[in-house]
Coordinates of C-alpha atoms in Angstrom, one line a residue:
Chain A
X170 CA 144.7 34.3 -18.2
X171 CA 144.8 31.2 -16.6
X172 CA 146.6 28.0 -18.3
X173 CA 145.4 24.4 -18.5
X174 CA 146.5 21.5 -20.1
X175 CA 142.7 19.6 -20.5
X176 CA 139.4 21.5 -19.8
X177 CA 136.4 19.3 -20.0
X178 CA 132.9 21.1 -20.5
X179 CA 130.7 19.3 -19.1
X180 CA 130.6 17.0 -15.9
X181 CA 128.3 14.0 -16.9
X182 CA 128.9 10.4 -18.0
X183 CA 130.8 11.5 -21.1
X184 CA 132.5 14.3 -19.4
X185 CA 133.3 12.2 -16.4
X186 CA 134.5 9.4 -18.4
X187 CA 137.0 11.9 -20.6
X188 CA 138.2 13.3 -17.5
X189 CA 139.1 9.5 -15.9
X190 CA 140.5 8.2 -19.1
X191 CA 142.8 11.2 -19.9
X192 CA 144.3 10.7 -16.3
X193 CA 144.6 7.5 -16.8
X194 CA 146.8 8.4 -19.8
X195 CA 149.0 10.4 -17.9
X196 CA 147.1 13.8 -18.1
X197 CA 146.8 15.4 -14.2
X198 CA 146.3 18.8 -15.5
X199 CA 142.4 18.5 -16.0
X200 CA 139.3 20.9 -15.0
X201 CA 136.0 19.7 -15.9
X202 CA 133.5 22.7 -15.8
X203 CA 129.9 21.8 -15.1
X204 CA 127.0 24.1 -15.2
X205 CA 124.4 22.4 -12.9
X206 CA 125.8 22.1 -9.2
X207 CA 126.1 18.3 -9.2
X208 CA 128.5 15.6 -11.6
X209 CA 126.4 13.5 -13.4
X210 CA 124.3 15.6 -15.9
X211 CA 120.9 14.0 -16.6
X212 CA 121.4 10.4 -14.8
X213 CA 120.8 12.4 -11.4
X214 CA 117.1 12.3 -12.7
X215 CA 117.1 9.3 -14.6
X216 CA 115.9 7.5 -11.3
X217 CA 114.8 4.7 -13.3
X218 CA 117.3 1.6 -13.7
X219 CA 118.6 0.0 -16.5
X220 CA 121.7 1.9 -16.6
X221 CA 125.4 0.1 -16.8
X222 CA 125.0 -3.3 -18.4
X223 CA 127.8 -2.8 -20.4
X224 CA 130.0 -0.8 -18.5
X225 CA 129.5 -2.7 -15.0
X226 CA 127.7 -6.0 -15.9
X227 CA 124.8 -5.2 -13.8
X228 CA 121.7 -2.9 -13.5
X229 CA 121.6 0.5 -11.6
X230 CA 119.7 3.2 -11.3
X231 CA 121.2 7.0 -13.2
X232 CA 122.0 8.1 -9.8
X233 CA 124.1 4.9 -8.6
X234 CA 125.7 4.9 -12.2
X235 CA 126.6 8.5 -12.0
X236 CA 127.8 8.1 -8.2
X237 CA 130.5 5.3 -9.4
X238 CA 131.8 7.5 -12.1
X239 CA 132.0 10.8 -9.9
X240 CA 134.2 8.5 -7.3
X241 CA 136.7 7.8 -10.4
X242 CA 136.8 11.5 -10.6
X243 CA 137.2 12.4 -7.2
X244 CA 139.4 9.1 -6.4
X245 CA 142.5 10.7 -9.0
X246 CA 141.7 14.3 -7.7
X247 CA 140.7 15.6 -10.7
X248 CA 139.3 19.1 -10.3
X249 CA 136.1 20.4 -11.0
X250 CA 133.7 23.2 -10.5
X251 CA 129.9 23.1 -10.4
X252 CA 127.8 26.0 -11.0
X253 CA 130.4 26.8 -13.7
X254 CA 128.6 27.8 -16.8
X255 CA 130.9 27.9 -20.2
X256 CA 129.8 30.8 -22.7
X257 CA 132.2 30.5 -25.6
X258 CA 135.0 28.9 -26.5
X259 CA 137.9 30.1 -29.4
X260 CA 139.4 27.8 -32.0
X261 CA 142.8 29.4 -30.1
X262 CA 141.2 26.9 -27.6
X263 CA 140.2 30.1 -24.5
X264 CA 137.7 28.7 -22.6
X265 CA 135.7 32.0 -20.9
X266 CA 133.1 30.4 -17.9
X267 CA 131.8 32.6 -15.0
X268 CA 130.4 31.1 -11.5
X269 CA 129.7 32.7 -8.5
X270 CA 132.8 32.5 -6.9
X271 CA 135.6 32.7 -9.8
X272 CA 133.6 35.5 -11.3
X273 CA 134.6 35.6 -15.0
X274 CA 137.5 33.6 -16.1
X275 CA 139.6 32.8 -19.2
X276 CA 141.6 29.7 -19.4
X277 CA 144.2 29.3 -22.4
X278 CA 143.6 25.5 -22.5
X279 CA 145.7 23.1 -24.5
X280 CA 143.1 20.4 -25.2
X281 CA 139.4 20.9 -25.1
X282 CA 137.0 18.0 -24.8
X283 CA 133.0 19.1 -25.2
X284 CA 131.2 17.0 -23.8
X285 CA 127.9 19.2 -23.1
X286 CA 124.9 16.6 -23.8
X287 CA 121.7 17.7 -25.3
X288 CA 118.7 19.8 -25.4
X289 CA 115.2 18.7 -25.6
X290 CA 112.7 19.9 -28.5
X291 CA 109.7 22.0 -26.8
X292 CA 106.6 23.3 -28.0
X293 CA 107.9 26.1 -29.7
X294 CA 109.6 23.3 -32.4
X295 CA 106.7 22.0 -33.7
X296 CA 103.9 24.9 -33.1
X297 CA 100.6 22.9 -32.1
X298 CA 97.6 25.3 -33.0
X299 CA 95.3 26.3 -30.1
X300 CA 95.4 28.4 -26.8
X301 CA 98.7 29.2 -25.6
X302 CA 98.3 27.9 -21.6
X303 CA 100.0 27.4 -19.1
X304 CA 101.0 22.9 -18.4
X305 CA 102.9 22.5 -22.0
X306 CA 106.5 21.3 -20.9
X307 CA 109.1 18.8 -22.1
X308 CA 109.1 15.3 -20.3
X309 CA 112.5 15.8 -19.0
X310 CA 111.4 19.1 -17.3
X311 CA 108.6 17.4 -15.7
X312 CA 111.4 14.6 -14.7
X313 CA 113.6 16.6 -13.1
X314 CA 110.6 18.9 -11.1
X315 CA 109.5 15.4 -9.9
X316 CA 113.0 13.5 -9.1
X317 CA 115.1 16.0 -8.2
X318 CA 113.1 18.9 -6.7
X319 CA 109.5 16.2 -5.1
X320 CA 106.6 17.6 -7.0
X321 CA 104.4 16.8 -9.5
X322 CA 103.7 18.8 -12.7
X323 CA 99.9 17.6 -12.9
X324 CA 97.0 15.2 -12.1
X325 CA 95.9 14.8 -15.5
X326 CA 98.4 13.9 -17.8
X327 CA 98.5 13.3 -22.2
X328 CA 101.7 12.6 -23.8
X329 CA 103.1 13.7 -27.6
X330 CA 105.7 11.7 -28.4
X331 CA 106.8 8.1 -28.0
X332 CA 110.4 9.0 -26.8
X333 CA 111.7 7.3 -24.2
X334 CA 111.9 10.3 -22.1
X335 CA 107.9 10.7 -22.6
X336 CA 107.3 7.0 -21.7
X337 CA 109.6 6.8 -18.6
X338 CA 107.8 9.8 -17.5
X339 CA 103.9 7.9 -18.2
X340 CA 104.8 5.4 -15.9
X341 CA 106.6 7.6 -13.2
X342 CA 103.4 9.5 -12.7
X343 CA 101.3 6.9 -13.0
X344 CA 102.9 5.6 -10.0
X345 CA 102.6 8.7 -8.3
X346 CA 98.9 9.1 -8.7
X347 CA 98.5 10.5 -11.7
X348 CA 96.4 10.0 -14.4
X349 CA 98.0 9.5 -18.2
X350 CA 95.4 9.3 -20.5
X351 CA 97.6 8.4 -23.4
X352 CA 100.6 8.9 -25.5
X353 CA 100.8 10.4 -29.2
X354 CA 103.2 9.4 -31.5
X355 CA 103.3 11.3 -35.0
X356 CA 105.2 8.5 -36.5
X357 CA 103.6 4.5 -37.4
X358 CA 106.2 3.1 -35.2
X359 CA 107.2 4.3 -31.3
X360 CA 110.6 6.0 -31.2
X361 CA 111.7 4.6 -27.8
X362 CA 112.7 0.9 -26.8
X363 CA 110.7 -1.9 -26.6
X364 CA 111.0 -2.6 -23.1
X365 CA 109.6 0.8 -22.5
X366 CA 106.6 0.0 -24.4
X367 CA 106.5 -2.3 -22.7
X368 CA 107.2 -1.6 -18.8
X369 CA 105.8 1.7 -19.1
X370 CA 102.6 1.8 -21.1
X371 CA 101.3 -1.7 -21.2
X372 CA 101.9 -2.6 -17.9
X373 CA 99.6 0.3 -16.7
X374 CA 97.4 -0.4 -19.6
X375 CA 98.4 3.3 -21.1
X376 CA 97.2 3.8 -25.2
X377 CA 99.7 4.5 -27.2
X378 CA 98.2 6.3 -30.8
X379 CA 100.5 5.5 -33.3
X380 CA 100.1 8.3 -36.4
X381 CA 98.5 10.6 -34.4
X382 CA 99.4 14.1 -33.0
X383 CA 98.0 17.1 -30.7
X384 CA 95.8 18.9 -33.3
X385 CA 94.7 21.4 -30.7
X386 CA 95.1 23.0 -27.2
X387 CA 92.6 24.2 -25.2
X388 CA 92.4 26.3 -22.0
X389 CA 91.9 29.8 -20.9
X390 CA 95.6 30.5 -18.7
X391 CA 95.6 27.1 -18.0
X392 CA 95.4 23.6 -20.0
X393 CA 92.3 22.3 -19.9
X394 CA 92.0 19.7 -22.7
X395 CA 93.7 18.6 -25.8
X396 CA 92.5 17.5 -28.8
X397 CA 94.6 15.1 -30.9
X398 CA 94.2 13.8 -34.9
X399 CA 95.4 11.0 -36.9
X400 CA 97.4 12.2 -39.2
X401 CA 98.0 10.9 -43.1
X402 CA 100.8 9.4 -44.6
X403 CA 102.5 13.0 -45.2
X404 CA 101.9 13.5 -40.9
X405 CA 99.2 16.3 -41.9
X406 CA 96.0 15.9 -39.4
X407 CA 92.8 14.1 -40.6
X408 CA 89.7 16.4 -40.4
X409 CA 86.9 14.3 -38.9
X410 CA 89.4 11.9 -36.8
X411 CA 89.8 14.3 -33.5
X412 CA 89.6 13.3 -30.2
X413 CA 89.4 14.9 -27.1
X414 CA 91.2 14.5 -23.5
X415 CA 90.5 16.7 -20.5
X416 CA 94.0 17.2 -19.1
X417 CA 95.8 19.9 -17.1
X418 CA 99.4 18.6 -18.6
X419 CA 100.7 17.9 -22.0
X420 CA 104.1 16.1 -21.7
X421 CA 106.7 16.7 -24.8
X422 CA 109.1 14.1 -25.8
X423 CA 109.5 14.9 -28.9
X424 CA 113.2 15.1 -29.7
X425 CA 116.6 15.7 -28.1
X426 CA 119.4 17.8 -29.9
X427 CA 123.1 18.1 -29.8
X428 CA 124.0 21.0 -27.7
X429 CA 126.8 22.0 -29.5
X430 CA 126.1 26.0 -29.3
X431 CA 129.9 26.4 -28.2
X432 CA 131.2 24.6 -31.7
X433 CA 128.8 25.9 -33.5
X434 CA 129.5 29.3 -33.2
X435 CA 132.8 29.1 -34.2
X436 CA 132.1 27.7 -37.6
X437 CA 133.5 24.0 -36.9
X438 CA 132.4 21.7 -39.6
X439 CA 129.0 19.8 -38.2
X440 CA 128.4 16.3 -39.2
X441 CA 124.5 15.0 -40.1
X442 CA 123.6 14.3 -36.5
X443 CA 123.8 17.6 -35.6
X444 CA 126.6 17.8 -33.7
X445 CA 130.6 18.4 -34.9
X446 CA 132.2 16.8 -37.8
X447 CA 135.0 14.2 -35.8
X448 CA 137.4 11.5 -37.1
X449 CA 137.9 8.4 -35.6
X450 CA 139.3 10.3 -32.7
X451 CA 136.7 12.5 -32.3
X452 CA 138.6 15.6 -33.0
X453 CA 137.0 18.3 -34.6
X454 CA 138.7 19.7 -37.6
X455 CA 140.5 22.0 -34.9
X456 CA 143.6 20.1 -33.6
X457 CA 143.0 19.2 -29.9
X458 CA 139.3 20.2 -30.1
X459 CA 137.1 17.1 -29.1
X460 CA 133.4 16.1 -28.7
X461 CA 132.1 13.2 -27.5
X462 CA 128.6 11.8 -26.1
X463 CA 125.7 13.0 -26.4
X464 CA 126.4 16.7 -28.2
X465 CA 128.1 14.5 -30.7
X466 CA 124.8 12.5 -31.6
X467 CA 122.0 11.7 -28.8
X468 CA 122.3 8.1 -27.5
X469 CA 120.1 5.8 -26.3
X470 CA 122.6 4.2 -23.7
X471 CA 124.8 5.7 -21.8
X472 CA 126.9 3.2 -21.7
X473 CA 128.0 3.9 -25.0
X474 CA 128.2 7.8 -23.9
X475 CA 130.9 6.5 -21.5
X476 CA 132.5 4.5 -24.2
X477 CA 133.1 7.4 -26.4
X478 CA 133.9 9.8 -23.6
X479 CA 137.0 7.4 -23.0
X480 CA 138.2 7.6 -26.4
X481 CA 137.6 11.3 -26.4
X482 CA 139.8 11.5 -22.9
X483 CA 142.4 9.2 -24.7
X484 CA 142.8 11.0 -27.8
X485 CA 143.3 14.3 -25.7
X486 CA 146.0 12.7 -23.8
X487 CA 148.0 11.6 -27.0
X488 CA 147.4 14.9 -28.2
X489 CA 149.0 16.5 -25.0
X490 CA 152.0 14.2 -25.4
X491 CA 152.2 15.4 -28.9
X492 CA 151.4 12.1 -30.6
X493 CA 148.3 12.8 -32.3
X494 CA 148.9 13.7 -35.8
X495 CA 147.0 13.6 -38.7
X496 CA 148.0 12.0 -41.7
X497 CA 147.2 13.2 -45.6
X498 CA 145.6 10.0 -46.3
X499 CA 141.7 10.1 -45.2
X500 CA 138.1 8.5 -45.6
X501 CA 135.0 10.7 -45.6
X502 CA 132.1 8.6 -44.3
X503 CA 128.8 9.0 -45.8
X504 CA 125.2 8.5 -44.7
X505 CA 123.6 6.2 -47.5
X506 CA 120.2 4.9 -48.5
X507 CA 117.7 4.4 -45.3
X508 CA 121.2 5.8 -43.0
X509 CA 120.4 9.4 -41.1
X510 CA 124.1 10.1 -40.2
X511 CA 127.3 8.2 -39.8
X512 CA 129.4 8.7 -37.2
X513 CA 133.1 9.5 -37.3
X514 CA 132.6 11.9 -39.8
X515 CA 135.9 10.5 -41.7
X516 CA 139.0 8.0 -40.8
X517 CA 142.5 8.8 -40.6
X518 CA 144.4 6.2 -42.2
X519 CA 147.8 6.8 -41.1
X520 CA 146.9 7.5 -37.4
X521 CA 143.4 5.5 -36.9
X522 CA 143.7 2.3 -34.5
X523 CA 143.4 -1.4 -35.7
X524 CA 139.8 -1.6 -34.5
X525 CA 137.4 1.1 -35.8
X526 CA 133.8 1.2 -34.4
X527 CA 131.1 3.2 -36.9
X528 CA 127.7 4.3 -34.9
X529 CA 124.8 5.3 -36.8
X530 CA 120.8 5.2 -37.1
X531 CA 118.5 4.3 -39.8
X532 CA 115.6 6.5 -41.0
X533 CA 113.1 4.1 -40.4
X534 CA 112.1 1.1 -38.9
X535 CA 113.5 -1.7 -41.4
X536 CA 113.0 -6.2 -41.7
X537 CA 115.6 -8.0 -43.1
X538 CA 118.2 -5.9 -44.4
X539 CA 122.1 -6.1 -44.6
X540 CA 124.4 -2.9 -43.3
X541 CA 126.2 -2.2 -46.5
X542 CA 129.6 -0.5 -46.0
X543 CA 130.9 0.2 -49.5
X544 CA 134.6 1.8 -50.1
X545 CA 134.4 4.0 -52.8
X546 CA 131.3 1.5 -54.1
X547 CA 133.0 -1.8 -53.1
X548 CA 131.5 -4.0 -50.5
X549 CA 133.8 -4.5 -48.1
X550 CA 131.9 -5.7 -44.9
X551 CA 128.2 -6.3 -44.7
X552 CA 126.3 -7.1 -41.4
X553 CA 122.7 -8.9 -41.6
X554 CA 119.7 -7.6 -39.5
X555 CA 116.2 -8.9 -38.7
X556 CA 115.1 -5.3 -37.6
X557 CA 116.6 -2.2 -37.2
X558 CA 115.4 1.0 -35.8
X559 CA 115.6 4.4 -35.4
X560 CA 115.5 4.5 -31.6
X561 CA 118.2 1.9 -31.6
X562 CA 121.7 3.3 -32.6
X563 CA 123.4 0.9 -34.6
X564 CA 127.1 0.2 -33.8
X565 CA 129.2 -1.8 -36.2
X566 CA 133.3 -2.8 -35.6
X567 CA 135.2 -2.6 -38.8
X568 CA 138.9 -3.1 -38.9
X569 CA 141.5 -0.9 -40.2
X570 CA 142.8 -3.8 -42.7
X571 CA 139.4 -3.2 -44.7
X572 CA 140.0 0.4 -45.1
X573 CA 142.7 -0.4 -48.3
X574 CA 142.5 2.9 -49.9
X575 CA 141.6 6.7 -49.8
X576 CA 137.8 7.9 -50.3
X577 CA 134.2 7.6 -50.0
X578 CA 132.8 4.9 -47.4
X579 CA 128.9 4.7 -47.5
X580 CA 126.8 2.9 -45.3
X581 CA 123.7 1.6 -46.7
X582 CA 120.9 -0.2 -45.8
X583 CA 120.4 -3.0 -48.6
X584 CA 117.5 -4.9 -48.9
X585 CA 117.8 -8.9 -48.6
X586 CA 117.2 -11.0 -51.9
X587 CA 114.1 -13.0 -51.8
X588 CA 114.9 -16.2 -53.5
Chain B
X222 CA 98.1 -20.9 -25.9
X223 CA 101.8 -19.3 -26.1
X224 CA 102.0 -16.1 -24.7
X225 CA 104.0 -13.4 -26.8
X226 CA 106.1 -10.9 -24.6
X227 CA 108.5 -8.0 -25.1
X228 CA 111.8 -8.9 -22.8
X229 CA 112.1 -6.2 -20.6
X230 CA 115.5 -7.2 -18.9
X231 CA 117.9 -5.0 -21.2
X232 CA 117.7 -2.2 -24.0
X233 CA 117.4 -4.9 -26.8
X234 CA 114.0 -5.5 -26.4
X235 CA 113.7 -9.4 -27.6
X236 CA 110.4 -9.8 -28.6
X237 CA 109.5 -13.5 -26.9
X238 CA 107.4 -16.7 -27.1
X239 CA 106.8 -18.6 -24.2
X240 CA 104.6 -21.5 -24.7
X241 CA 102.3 -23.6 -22.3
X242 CA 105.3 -26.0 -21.2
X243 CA 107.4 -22.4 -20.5
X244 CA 109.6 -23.1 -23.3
X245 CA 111.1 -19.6 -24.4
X246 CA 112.3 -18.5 -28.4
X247 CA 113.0 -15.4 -29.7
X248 CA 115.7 -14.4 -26.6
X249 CA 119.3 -13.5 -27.5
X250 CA 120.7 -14.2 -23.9
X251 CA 119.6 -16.8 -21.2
X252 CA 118.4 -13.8 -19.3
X253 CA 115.2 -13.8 -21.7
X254 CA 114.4 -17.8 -20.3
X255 CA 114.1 -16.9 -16.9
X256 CA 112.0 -13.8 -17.5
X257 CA 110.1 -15.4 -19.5
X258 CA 109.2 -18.2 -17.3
X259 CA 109.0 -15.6 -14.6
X260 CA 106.8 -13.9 -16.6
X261 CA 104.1 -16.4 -17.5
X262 CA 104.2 -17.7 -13.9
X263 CA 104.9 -14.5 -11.5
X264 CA 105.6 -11.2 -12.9
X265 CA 107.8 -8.6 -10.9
X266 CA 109.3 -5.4 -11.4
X267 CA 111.9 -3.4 -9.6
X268 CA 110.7 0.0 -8.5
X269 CA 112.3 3.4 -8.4
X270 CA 110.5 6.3 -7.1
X271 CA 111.8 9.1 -4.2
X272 CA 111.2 9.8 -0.4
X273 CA 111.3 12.7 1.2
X274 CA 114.4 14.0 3.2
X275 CA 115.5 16.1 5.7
X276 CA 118.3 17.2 3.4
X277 CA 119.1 21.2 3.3
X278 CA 120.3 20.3 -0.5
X279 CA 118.0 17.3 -1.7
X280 CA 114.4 17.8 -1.6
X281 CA 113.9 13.7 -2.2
X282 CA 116.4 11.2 -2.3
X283 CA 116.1 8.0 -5.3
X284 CA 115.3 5.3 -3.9
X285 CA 114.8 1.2 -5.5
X286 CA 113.8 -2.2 -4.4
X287 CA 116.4 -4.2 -3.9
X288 CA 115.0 -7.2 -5.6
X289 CA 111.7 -7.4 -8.0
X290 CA 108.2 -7.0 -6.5
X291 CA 105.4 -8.5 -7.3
X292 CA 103.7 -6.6 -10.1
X293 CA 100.4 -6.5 -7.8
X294 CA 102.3 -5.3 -5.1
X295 CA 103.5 -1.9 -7.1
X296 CA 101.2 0.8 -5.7
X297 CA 101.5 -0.3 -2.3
X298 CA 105.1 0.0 -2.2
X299 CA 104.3 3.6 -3.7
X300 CA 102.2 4.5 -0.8
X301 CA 104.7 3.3 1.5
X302 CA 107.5 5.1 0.0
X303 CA 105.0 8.4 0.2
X304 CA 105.2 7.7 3.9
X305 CA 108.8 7.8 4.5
X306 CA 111.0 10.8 5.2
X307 CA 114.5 10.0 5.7
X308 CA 117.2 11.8 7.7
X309 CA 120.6 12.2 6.1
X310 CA 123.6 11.6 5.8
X311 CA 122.2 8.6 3.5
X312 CA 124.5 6.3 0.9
X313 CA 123.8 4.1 -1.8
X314 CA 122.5 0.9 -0.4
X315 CA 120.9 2.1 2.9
X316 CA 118.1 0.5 3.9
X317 CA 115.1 3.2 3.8
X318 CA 111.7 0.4 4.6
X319 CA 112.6 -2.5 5.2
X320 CA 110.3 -5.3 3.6
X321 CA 108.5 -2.7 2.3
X322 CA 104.4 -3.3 1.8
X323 CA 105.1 -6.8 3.0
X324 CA 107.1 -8.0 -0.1
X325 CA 110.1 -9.6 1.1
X326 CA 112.5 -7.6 -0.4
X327 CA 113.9 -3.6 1.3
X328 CA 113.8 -0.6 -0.1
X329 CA 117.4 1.2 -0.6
X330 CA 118.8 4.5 -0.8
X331 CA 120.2 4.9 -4.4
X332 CA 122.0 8.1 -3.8
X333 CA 124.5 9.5 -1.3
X334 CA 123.4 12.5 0.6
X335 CA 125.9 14.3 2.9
X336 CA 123.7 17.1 4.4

């Protein structure tokens, strides 16, 4: 077996940004493992731009913003290996990948970091009724066929799913020549950014059918049409509301999930977003275990993917020195009324940091509301927005010197007083 | 009659009012002023799409505008873009049409390919 001081899983933006922050804290034993055969994960399709306002102060394209991390990484020497595909990890921390060269391999590693993004939902989560045909795939499939590998997917194209994946994807193949007849969303409201609504549909004068969903599918081997329905207030189709698109593609963006198979399976504690349980740290309840980005909860930026990837590659460092403890004092977060998940799961209060950052989203799209954060039911900070939504992860700063005593904190949404 | 506008520039989204003396509300940042003046008066948009390579490894290489196009320029920097192959080795910044579709602005490599 093979010994390591930090193995990374995973080589994109949170992965990379571990890897370069734990050097930076003195670490220069480091393997990052990465399954695909290039660094950067899924910016090297994201050709689109908008990437890296907060991390560099300007806008770049995935690739560009990938290309300046994997120069950090190869800059310090760090080591990795593409094509390297993790199958399990123990909570003795033995990391067993195989790749074509290495073969099978065990590494007794003394810090892990996970860092191994998500997965998209595809047909087989949500079980549309109809023919089972060939041109049903996930958006970012389609993405990656047509960025990465030059071809297109199909001529005729519907969308389900207001995801920002989906909509990137409208206007890509719009511009390519295709045709996108529409996009479904099952929900009143669009789950992906405004400026995607607008960029990518309305500039190209794409419908968008808010509470509506694919009712049917039609085709004999291959899509032919769709048929979609508006759907009622409990999202079950309205009989007599279907219409019908002839299309040889149906586009999913309907969801991304934490990958976070290799934590899962060995019974670490998950938190609400579907990923691990973490503290302010984000160290799993096993000591010098880690998970950061987006198999800790899906992001919408990746700037804050790199953001927590550098406290994740921090954290491992002070763990390799020895000087990450964990103290008997602790706070248990808790996801409260209109909140879907809190993230850190709890808060060390011997070991945490002066400045604590809590990310979370909302169920639903609210107006006027305060952020509630309640310790153990008394306010102790409360932040007022206009809107907030569920496609927009919510990230609040709340110092240590709040956090006065063990317990419960709950973030709420609380409505405004009318006076 | 003011024209209402979803700011496009970042991932906030400000939803904006520009009225018929190009006065802009609703932005959080001074970025949302100018695009909405630039809006109202000449809309652009930087696009990303692929060329071909030569490339044993990469199929297509990313490619942007370097600056914003005119909106009503879009598809015909696509077909030129459809045009071009490229031969590698290409890097970030390379120029890959220059004033492409007669726009003023280049179109750029936004990856590096070796081989």
């Amino acid at each position: 077996m093979i010994n390591r001081d930090l193995v990374i899983i995973g080589g994109g933006s949170a992965g990379m940004a571990a890897a370069v922050a734990a050097y930076d804290h003195g670490v220069r034993d480091i393997l990052i493992l990465e399954r695909t055969d290039l660094l950067g994960g899924i910016l090297n399709q994201c050709i689109h731009n908008g990437f890296g306002l907060h991390e560099f102060n300007e806008e770049l394209t995935g690739p560009e913003f990938l290309t300046r991390f994997a120069n950090q990484v190869k800059e310090r020497g760090i080591e990795y290996k593409l094509g390297s595909y993790v199958s399990s990890i123990t909570r003795d921390k033995v990391v067993t990948y195989s790749n074509e060269e290495d073969g099978a391999v065990q590494i007794q590693a003394k810090a892990i970091i996970v860092a191994a993004g998500c997965y998209e939902r595809n047909a087989g989560a949500i079980g549309i009724p109809g023919d089972r045909v060939a041109g049903i795939i996930t958006a970012g499939q389609a993405q990656l066929y047509l960025n990465e590998y030059g071809y297109m997917v199909g001529k005729k194209v519907f969308i389900l799913g207001s995801g920002d994946i989906g909509l990137i994807m409208a206007r890509r193949m719009t511009l390519e020549g295709a045709k996108v007849l529409g996009v479904a969303e099952l929900m009143p409201y669009s789950n992906g950014l405004n400026r995607n609504i607008q960029q990518c549909l309305k500039d190209f004068d794409i419908p968008l059918y808010l509470s509506h969903t694919v009712s049917k599918t039609i085709g004999k081997g291959k899509l032919e049409a769709i048929e979609i329905s508006q759907v009622d207030e409990k999202l079950r189709p309205i009989p007599g509301t279907e219409k019908r698109f002839e299309c040889d593609t149906l586009l999913l963006s309907i969801g991304l999930i934490p990958n976070n198979g290799l934590l899962d399976n060995i019974g670490v504690a998950q938190g609400r977003s579907r990923g691990s349980a973490v503290n302010e740290h984000l160290e799993t309840e096993i000591d010098g275990i880690f998970s950061c980005g987006n198999v800790l909860h899906v992001h919408d930026l990746v700037d804050w993917v790199v953001s927590e990837g550098k406290v994740a590659g921090e954290a491992a460092a002070l763990y390799l020195e020895g000087k990450l403890n964990r103290g008997s004092k602790k706070i248990v977060t808790v996801a409260g009324d209109g909140v879907g998940y809190v993230v850190p799961a709890e808060v060390d209060l011997e070991e945490a940091p002066e400045k604590l950052q809590f990310k979370f989203r909302c169920r639903k799209p609210t107006k006027n509301v305060y952020i509630t954060y309640s310790l153990n039911g008394n306010v102790i900070k409360r932040f007022y927005k206009q809107t907030i939504i569920p496609s927009e992860m919510e990230i609040d700063p709340i110092p240590k010197s709040l956090l006065t005593e063990e317990g419960t904190l709950t973030v709420s949404l609380t409505p405004k007083e009318v006076k | 009659m003011p024209t209402e506008l979803t700011c496009i520039i970042c991932p906030n989204g400000c939803h904006l009012t520009v009225d018929d003396n190009l006065n802009v509300t609703g932005n959080k940042c001074p970025r949302g002023v100018a695009y909405g003046k630039q809006e109202v008066t000449d809309p652009r948009r930087t696009i990303t799409t692929t060329v071909r390579t030569n490339s044993k490894t990469f199929a297509v290489c990313p490619v942007k505008t370097r600056e914003a196009v005119a909106k009503k320029l879009i598809f015909k920097v696509m077909e030129e873009a459809n045009k071009t192959t490229i031969a590698v080795p290409v890097h970030i910044g390379d120029v890959v049409v220059k004033d492409i579709a007669g726009s003023g602005t280049d179109l750029v490599a936004t990856r590096d390919i070796e081989e």
